[in-house]
Short mmCIF file of C-alpha atoms and ligand atoms in Angstrom, two decimals:
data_model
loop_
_atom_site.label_atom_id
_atom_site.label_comp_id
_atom_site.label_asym_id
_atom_site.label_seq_id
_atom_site.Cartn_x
_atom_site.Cartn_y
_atom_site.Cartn_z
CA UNK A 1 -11.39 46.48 6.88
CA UNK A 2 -9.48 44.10 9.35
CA UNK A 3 -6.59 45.65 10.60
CA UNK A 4 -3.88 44.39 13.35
CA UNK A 5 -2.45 47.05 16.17
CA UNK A 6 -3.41 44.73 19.12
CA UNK A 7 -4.43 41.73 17.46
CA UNK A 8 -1.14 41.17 15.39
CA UNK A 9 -0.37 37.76 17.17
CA UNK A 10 -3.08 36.23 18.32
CA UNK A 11 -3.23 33.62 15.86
CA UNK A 12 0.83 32.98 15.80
CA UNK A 13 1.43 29.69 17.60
CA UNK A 14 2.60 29.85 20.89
CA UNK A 15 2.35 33.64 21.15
CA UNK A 16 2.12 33.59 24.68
CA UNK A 17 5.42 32.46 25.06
CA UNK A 18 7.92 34.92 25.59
CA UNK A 19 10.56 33.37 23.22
CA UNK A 20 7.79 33.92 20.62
CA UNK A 21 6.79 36.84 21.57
CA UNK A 22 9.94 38.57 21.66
CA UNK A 23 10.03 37.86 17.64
CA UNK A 24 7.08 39.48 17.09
CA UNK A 25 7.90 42.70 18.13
CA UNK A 26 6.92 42.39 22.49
CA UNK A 27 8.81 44.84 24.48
CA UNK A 28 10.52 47.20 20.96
CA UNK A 29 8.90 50.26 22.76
CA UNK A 30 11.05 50.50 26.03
CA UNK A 31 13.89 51.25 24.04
CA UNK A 32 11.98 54.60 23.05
CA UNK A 33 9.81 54.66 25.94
CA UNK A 34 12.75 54.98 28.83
CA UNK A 35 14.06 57.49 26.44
CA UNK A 36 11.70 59.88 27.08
CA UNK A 37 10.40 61.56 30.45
CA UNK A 38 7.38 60.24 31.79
CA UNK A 39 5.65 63.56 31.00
CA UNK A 40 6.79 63.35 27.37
CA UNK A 41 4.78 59.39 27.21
CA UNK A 42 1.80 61.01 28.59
CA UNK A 43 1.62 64.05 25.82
CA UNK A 44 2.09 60.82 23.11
CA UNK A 45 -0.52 59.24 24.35
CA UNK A 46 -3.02 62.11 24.87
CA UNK A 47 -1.85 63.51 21.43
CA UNK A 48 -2.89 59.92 20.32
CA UNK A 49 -6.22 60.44 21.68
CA UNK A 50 -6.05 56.52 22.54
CA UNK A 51 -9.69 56.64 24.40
CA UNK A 52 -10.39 53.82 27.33
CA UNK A 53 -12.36 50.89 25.86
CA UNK A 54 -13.98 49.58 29.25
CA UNK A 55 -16.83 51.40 27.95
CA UNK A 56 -16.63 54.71 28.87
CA UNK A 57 -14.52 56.13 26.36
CA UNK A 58 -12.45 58.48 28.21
CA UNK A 59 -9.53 60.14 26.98
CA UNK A 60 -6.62 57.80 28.30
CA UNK A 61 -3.85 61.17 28.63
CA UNK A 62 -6.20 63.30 30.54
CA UNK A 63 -6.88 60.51 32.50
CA UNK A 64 -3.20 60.39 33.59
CA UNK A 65 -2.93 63.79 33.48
CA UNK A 66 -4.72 63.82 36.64
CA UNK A 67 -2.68 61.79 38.78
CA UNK A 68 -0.29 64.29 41.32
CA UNK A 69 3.26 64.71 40.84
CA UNK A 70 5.29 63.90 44.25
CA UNK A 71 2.44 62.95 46.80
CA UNK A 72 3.79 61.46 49.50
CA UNK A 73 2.13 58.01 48.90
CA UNK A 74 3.15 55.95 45.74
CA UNK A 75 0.98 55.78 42.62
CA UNK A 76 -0.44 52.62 41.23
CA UNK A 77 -2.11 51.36 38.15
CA UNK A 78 -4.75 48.92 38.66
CA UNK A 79 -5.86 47.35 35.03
CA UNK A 80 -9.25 46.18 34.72
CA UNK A 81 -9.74 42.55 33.53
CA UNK A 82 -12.67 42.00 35.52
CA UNK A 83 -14.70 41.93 31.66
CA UNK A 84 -18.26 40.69 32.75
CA UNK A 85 -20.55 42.34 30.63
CA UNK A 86 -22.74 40.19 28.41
CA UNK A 87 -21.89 40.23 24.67
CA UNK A 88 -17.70 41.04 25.99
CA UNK A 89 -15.24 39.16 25.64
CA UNK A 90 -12.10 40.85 23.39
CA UNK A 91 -9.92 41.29 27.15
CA UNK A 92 -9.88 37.79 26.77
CA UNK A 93 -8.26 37.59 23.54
CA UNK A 94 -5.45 39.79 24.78
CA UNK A 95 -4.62 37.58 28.01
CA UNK A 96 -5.23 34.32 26.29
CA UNK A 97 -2.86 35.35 23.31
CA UNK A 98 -0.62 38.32 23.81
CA UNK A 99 -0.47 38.04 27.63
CA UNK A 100 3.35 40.14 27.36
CA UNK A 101 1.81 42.73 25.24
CA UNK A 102 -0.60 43.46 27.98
CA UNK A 103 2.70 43.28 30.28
CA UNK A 104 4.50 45.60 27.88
CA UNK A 105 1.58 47.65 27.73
CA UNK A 106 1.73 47.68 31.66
CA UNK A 107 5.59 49.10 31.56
CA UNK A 108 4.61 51.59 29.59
CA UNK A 109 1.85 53.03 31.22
CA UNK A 110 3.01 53.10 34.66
CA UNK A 111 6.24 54.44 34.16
CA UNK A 112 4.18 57.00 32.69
CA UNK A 113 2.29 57.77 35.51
CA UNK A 114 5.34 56.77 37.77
CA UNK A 115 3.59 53.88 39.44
CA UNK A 116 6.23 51.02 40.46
CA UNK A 117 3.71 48.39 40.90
CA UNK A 118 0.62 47.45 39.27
CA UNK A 119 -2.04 45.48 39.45
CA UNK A 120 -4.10 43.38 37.36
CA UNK A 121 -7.58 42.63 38.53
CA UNK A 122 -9.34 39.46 36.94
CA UNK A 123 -12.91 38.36 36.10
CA UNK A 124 -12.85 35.13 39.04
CA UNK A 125 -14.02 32.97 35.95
CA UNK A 126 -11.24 33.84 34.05
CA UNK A 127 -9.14 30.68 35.76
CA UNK A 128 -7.27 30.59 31.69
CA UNK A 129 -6.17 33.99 31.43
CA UNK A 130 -5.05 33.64 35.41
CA UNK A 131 -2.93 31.15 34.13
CA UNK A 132 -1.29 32.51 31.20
CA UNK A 133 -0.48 35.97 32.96
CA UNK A 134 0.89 34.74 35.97
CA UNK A 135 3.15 32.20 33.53
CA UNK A 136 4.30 35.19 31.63
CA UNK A 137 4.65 37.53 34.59
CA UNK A 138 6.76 35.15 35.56
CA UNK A 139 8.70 34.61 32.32
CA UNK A 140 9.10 38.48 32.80
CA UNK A 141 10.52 38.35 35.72
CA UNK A 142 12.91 35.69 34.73
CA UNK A 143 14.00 37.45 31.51
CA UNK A 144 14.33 41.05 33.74
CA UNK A 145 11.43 42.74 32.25
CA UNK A 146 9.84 43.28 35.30
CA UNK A 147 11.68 43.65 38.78
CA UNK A 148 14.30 46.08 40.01
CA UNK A 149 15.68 46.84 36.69
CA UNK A 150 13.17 46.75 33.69
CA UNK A 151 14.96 45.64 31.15
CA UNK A 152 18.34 46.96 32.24
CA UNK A 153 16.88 50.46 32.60
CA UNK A 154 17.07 52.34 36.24
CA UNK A 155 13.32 51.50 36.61
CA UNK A 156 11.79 49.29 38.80
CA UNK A 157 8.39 47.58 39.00
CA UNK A 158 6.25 44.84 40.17
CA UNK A 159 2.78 43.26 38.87
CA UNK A 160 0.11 41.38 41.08
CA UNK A 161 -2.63 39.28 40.04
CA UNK A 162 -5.41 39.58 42.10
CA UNK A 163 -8.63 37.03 40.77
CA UNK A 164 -12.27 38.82 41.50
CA UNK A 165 -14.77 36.64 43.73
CA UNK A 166 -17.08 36.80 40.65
CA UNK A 167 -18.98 40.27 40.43
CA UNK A 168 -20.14 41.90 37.55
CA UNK A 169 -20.38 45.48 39.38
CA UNK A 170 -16.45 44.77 40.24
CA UNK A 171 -15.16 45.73 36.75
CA UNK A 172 -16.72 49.55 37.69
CA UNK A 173 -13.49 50.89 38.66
CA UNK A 174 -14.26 52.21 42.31
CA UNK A 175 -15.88 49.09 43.41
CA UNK A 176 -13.02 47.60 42.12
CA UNK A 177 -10.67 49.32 44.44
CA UNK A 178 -13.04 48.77 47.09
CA UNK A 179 -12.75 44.76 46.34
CA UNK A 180 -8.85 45.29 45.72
CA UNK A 181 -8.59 46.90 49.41
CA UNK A 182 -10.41 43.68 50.53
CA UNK A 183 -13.30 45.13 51.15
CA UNK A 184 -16.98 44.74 50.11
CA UNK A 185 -17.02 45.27 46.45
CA UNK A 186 -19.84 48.29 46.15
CA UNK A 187 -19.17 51.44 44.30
CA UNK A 188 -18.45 54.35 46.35
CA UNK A 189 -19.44 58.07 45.72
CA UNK A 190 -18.72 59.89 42.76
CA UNK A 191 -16.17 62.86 43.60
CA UNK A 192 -17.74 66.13 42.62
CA UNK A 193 -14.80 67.28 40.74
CA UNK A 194 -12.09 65.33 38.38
CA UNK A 195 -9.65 63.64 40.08
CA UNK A 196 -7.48 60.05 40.01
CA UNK A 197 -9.01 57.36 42.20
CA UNK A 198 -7.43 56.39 45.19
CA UNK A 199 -6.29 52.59 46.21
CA UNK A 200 -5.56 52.57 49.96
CA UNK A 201 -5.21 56.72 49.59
CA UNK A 202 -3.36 56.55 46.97
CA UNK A 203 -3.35 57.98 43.28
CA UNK A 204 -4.10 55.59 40.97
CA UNK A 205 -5.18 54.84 37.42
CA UNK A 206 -7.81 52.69 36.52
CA UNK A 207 -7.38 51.47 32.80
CA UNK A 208 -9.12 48.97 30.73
CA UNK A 209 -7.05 45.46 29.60
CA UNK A 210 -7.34 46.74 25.42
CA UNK A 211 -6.60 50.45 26.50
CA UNK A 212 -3.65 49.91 28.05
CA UNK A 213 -2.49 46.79 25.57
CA UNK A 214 -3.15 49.74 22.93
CA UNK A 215 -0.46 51.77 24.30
CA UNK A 216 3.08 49.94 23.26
CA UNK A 217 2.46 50.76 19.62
CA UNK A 218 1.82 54.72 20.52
CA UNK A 219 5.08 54.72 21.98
CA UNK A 220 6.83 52.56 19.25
CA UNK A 221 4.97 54.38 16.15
CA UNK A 222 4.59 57.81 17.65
CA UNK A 223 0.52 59.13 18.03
CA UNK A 224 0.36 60.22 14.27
CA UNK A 225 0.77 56.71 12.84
CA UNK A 226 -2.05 55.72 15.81
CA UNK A 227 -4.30 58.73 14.48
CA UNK A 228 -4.25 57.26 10.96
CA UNK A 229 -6.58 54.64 11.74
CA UNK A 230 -10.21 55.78 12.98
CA UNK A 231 -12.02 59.21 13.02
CA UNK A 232 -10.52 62.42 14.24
CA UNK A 233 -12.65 61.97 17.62
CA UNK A 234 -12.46 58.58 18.12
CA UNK A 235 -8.71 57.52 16.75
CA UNK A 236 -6.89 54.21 16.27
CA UNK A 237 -8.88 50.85 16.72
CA UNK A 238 -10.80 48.54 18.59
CA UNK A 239 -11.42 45.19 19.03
CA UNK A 240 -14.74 44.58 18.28
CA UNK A 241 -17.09 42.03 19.09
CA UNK A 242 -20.03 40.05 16.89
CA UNK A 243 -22.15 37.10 19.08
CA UNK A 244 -26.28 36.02 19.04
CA UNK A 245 -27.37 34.91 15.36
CA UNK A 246 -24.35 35.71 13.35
CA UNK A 247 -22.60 33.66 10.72
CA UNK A 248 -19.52 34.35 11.93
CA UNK A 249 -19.42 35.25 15.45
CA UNK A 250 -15.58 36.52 16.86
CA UNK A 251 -13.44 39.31 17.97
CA UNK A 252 -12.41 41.69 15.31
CA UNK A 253 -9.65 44.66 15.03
CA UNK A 254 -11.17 47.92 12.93
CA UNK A 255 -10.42 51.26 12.82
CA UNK A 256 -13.37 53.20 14.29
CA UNK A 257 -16.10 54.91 11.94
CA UNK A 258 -16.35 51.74 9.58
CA UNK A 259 -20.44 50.92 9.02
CA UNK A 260 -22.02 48.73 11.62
CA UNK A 261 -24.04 47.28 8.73
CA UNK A 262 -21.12 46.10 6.80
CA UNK A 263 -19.32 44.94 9.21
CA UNK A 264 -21.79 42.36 10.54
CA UNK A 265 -22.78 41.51 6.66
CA UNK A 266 -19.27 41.04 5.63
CA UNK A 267 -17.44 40.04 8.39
CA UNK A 268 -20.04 38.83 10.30
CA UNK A 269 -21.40 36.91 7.26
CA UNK A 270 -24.89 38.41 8.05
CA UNK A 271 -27.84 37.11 10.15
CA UNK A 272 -27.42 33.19 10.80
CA UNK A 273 -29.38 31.10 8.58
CA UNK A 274 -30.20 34.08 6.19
CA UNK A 275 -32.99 35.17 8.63
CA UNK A 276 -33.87 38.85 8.48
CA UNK A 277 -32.20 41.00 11.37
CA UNK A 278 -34.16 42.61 14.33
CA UNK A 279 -32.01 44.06 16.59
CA UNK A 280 -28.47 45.00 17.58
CA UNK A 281 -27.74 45.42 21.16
CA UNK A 282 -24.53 47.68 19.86
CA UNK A 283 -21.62 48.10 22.66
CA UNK A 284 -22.23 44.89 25.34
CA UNK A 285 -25.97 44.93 27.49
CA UNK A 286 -25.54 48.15 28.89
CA UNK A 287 -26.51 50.14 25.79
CA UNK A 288 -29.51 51.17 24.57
CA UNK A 289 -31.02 48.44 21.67
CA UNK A 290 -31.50 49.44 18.01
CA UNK A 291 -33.79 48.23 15.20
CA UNK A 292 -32.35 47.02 12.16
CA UNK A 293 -33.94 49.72 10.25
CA UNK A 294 -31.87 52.28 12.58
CA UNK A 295 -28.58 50.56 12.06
CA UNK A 296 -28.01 51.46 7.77
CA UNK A 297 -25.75 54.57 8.56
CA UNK A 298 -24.11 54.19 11.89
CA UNK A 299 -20.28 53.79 12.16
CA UNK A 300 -18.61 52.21 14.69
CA UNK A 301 -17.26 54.96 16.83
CA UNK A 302 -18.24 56.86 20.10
CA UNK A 303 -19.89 59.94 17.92
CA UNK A 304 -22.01 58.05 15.50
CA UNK A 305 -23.25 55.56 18.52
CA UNK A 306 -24.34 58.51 20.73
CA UNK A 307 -26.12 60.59 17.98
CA UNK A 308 -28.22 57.40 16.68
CA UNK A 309 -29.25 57.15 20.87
CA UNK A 310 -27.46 54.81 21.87
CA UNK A 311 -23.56 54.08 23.04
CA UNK A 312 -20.43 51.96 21.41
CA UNK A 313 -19.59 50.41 25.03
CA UNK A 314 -17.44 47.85 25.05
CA UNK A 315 -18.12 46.93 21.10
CA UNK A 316 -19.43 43.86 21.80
CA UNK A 317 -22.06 43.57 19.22
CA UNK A 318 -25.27 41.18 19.78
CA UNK A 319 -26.92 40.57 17.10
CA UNK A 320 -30.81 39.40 17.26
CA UNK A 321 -32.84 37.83 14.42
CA UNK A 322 -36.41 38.54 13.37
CA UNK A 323 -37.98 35.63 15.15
CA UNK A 324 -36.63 36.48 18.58
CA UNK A 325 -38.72 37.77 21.61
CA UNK A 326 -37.50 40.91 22.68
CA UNK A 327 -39.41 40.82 26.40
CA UNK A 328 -37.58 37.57 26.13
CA UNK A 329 -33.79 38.71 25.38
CA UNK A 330 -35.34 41.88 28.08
CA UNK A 331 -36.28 39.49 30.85
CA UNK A 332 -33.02 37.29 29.92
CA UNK A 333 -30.55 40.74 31.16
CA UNK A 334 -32.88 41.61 34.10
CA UNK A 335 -32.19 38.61 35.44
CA UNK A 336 -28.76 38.91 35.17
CA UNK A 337 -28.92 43.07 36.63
CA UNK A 338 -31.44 41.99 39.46
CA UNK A 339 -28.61 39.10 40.25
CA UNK A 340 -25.54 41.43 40.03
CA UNK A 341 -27.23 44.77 41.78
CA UNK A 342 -25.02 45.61 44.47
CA UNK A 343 -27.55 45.89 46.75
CA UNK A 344 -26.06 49.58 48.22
CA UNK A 345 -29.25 51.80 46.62
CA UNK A 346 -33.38 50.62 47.11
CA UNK A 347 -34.25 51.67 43.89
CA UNK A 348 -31.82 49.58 42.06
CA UNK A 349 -32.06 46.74 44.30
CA UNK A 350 -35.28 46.31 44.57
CA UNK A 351 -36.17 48.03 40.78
CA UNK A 352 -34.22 45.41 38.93
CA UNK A 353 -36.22 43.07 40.96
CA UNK A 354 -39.75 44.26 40.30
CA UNK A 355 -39.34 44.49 36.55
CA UNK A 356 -37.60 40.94 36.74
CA UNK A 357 -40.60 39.72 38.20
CA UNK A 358 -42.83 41.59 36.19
CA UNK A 359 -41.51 40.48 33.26
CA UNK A 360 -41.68 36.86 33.98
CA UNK A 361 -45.26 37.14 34.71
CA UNK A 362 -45.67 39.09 31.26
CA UNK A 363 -44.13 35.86 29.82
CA UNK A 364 -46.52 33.52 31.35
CA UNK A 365 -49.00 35.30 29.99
CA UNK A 366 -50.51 36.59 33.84
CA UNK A 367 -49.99 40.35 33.44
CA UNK A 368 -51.59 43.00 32.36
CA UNK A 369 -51.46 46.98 31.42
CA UNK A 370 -51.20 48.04 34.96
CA UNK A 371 -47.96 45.89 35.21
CA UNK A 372 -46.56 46.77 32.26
CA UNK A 373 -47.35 50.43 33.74
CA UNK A 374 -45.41 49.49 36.72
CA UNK A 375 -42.59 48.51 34.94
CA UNK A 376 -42.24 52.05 33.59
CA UNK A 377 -43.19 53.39 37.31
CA UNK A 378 -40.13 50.88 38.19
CA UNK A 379 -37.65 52.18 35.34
CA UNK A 380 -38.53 55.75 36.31
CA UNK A 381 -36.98 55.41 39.80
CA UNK A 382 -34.15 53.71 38.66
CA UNK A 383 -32.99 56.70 36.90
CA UNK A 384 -30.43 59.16 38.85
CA UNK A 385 -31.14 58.33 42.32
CA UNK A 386 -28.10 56.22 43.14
CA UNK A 387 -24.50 55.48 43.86
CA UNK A 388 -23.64 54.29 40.48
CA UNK A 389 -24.47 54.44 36.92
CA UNK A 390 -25.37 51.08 37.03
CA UNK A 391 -29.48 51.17 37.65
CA UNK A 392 -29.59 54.59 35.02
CA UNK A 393 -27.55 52.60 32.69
CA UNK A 394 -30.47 49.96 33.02
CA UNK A 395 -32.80 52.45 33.13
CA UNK A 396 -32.14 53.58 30.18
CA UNK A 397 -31.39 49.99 28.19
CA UNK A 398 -34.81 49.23 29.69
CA UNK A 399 -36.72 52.26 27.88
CA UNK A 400 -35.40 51.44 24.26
CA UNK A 401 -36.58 48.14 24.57
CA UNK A 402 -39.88 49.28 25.68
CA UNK A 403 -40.39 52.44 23.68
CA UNK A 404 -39.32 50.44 20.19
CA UNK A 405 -40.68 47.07 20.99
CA UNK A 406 -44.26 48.19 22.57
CA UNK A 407 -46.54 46.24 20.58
CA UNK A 408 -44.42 42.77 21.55
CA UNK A 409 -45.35 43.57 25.37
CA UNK A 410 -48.54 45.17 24.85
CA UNK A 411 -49.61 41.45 23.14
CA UNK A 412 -48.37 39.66 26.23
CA UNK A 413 -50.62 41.59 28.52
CA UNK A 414 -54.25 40.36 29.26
CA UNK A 415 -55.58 43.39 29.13
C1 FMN B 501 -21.43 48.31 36.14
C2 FMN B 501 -20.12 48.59 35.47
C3 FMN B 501 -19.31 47.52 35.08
C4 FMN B 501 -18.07 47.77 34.45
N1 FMN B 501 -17.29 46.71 34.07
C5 FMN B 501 -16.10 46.95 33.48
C6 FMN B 501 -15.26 45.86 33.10
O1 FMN B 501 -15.58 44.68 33.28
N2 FMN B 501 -14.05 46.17 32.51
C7 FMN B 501 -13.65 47.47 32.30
O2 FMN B 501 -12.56 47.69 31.80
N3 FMN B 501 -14.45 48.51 32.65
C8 FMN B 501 -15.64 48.27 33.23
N4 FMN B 501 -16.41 49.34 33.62
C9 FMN B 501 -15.86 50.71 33.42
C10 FMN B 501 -14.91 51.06 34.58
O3 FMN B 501 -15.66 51.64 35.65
C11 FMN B 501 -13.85 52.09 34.15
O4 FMN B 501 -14.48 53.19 33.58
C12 FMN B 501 -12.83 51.54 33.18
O5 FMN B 501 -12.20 50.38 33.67
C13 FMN B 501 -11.77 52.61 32.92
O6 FMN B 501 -10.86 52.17 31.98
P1 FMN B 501 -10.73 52.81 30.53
O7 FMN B 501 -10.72 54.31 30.70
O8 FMN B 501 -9.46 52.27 30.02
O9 FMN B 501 -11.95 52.36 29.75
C14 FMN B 501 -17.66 49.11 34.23
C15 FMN B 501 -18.49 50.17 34.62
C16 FMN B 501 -19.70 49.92 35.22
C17 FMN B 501 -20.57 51.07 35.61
S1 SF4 B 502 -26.80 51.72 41.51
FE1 SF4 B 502 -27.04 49.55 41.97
S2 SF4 B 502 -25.04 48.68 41.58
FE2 SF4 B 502 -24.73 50.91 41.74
S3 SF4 B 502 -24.23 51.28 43.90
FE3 SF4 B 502 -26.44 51.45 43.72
S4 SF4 B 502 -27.22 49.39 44.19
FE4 SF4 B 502 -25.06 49.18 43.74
#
C-alpha cells in the first residue's frame, strides 16, 4: 500500500544534506525542466492533475494557469509551511528530511510561473524546519542551485524564509500575504471571480509545502507515470497522517482511493489497546467527524470524503476510541478556534466563544437544553456571514458532532 514519490528519503541518513541528497536523485528534473518552456511545465503538471494538499484540493495547473503573462510587476510564489491545523503534521516531514526536494520543488514551480523569487512562509513553532531550510538554502546557494544562474541555466532566483508570529488563520493563504506584507495577519475578501492572489500587487501563487515538493517527479517522470498512482480525479499520492488512539501513529505515502478502514487497521495497527473505534476526525479538525460505522467503504481521496459528508483536508487522520467524550474532544477544538479566530467578523469571534463557554459549562454538568439550544442558535450564525471560511468550516465540524453524538450532550444537560 506504502508507496514513495515524496517520501523516498526520509529515512536515508543525513538526507538533508545536499551531498546526500544529490545521490538520491535531488535536482534530476532541471535537466528536463529548463528544457521545456514554462508553458509546457504548467500543461505537465495540470495534465498530472497534481491537486494542492493544504486542504483545499485545488487543481495545482489551473491554479498557475491564472497567473498573467508580462504584468508589469514580477510574479512570486509564496509556499505555505505555516501547517497549524490539529491532527497535521506531514509539511514537517518534508522540511525536516528532504528540505532540497522542497527547494527543487521550488525551482520548478516558479520557473513555471516565471517567478524569480520565492518565498517560504513558516509555522513560528517550526524553529527545526527554520533551521534545516535556511542550512540547505544555503547549501543551494553555495552549490549554484539557487542565485543568478540555477544550476548553470540562464535562470535566476532567490528564496526567503520568513517565520510566522504563531497564527493558525496565517496558513489561509490571503492572510498569509497580509502577514507576509507585514501587516495584520486577517484574511481579506474573497475576489468575486478567479484570479492569482496578489503580494504587494503582485501575481502570485500560493502553494502548499507537499504540493509543490510533489512537483519534481512530474517533471522528471512525465504526468502519466504521476497518474498511475491514485484515482482518475484525485491522481498521484499523499502523505497521510494517523494520530489519537492508534497503534501506530505516523506519516504515511499512499496513492489516493485506498480504504480508510484498512489503512488505519493495517498500517495503523488498529485502535490502541484493541479498544473498539468511535470516531475518525478524517482530513485534520476542520472536517466534519465520522462514526466508525460510516467509515467501512470510504477511500482516501477528495470524491469518496465529500460523498460520505465530510472532506479529506489535509489527511491528517485522528483517530478516537470508544471510551472517549466527544463534547470533550468538541470543547478540546473550540478552544483552540475561539483562541485562533481572527477577530475581523462578530459572529465568528464572538460564536466560537459562546459555544466554548457553553460547552465547558455542559462539562461541569451546569447546563441545560436551552444551552445546548444556544449552541445550535450559535453554530447557525457562524455559517456564511463572514470574511473567511474559517467560522463555516467550524460551523459545519460543529453540526456533525452534534447531529451524530446527540445523546452524549443531551446526558450532560440538567434538563
Ligand atoms: C483557516 C485556514 C487555515 C489554513 N492553513 C493552511 C496551512 O497551514 N497550510 C496550507 O498549506 N494551507 C492552509 N490553508 C489553505 C490555504 O488557504 C491555501 O488554500 C493553500 O495553501 C493553497 O495551497 P494548495 O493549493 O497547494 O493546497 C488554510 C486555510 C484556512 C481557511
Ligand atoms: S471568519 Fe473568523 S477567522 Fe475568518 S476573517 Fe472572520 S473572524 Fe477572521
Amino acid at each position: 500500500m506504502i508507496v514513495q514519490i515524496i517520501s523516498k528519503n526520509f529515512k536515508i541518513e543525513n538526507s538533508h544534506k545536499l551531498k546526500v541528497a544529490l545521490k538520491h536523485d535531488r535536482y534530476s528534473s532541471l535537466k528536463r525542466l529548463f528544457s521545456l518552456t514554462p508553458n509546457e511545465v504548467i500543461e505537465e503538471v495540470a495534465k498530472s492533475g497534481l491537486r494542492g494538499k493544504g486542504g483545499g484540493g485545488a487543481h495545482t495547473g489551473d491554479k498557475w494557469k491564472l497567473m498573467p503573462q508580462n504584468h508589469e510587476k514580477p510574479s512570486y510564489l509564496v509556499v505555505n509551511a505555516d501547517e497549524s491545523e490539529p491532527g497535521t503534521f506531514k509539511d514537517r516531514q518534508i522540511m525536516e528530511h528532504d528540505p532540497h526536494l522542497l527547494i527543487e520543488g521550488i525551482i520548478n514551480s516558479s520557473y513555471a510561473i516565471g517567478a524569480n523569487h520565492a518565498y517560504i512562509y513558516i509555522r513560528g513553532e517550526y524553529l527545526f524546519c527554520t533551521k534545516r531550510l535556511n542550512d540547505a538554502i544555503e547549501e543551494a546557494y553555495k552549490a549554484g542551485y539557487l542565485g543568478k544562474k540555477v544550476a548553470g541555466f540562464d535562470y535566476k532566483l532567490d528564496i526567503t524564509v520568513h517565520r510566522g508570529a504563531g497564527a493558525y488563520i496565517c496558513g489561509e493563504k490571503s492572510a498569509l500575504l497580509e502577514s507576509l506584507e507585514g501587516k495584520r495577519g486577517h484574511p481579506r475578501l474573497k475576489p468575486q471571480q478567479k484570479e492569482p492572489e496578489w503580494f504587494f500587487g503582485a501575481p502570485t501563487v500560493v502553494n502548499n509545502v507537499e504540493t509543490i515538493a510533489s512537483v519534481p517527479y512530474i517533471i522528471s517522470n512525465g504526468f502519466k507515470n504521476y497518474r498511475n498512482y491514485g484515482t482518475q480525479e484525485s491522481p498521484g499520492t499523499m502523505l497521510f497522517g494517523l494520530s489519537g488512539h492508534v497503534e501506530n501513529p505516523g506519516i504515511y505515502e499512499l496513492p489516493f482511493g485506498v480504504n480508510m478502514k484498512d489503512v488505519i487497521e493495517t498500517i495503523g495497527g488498529g485502535v490502541k489497546g484493541s479498544k473498539k473505534l468511535k470516531a475518525v476526525i478524517p482530513g485534520g479538525s476542520s472536517c466534519q467527524i465520522l462514526k466508525a460505522d460510516e467509515i467501512e467503504n470510504i477511500t482516501l481521496d477528495y470524491e469518496s470524503l465529500k460523498a460520505h459528508g465530510s472532506t479529506l483536508g489535509t489527511g491528517g487522520m485522528i483517530i478516537i476510541d470508544k471510551d472517549t467524550s466527544i463534547p470533550k474532544v468538541m470543547k478540546n477544538l473550540f478552544e483552540f478556534y475561539h483562541h485562533e479566530s481572527c477577530g475581523q467578523c462578530t459572529p465568528c469571534r464572538e460564536g466560537c466563544g459562546w459555544v466554548d463557554k457553553i460547552l465547558g459549562k455542559l462539562l461541569d454538568k451546569k447546563g441545560t437544553r436551552k444551552d445546548f439550544d444556544t449552541i445550535l442558535d450559535a453554530c447557525e450564525m457562524l455559517n456564511g456571514k463572514t470574511i473567511c471560511v474559517f467560522a463555516p468550516s467550524v460551523a459545519f465540524i460543529a453540526n456533525s458532532y452534534i447531529s451524530k453524538f446527540q445523546d452524549e450532550f443531551y446526558s450532560l444537560c440538567k434538563n
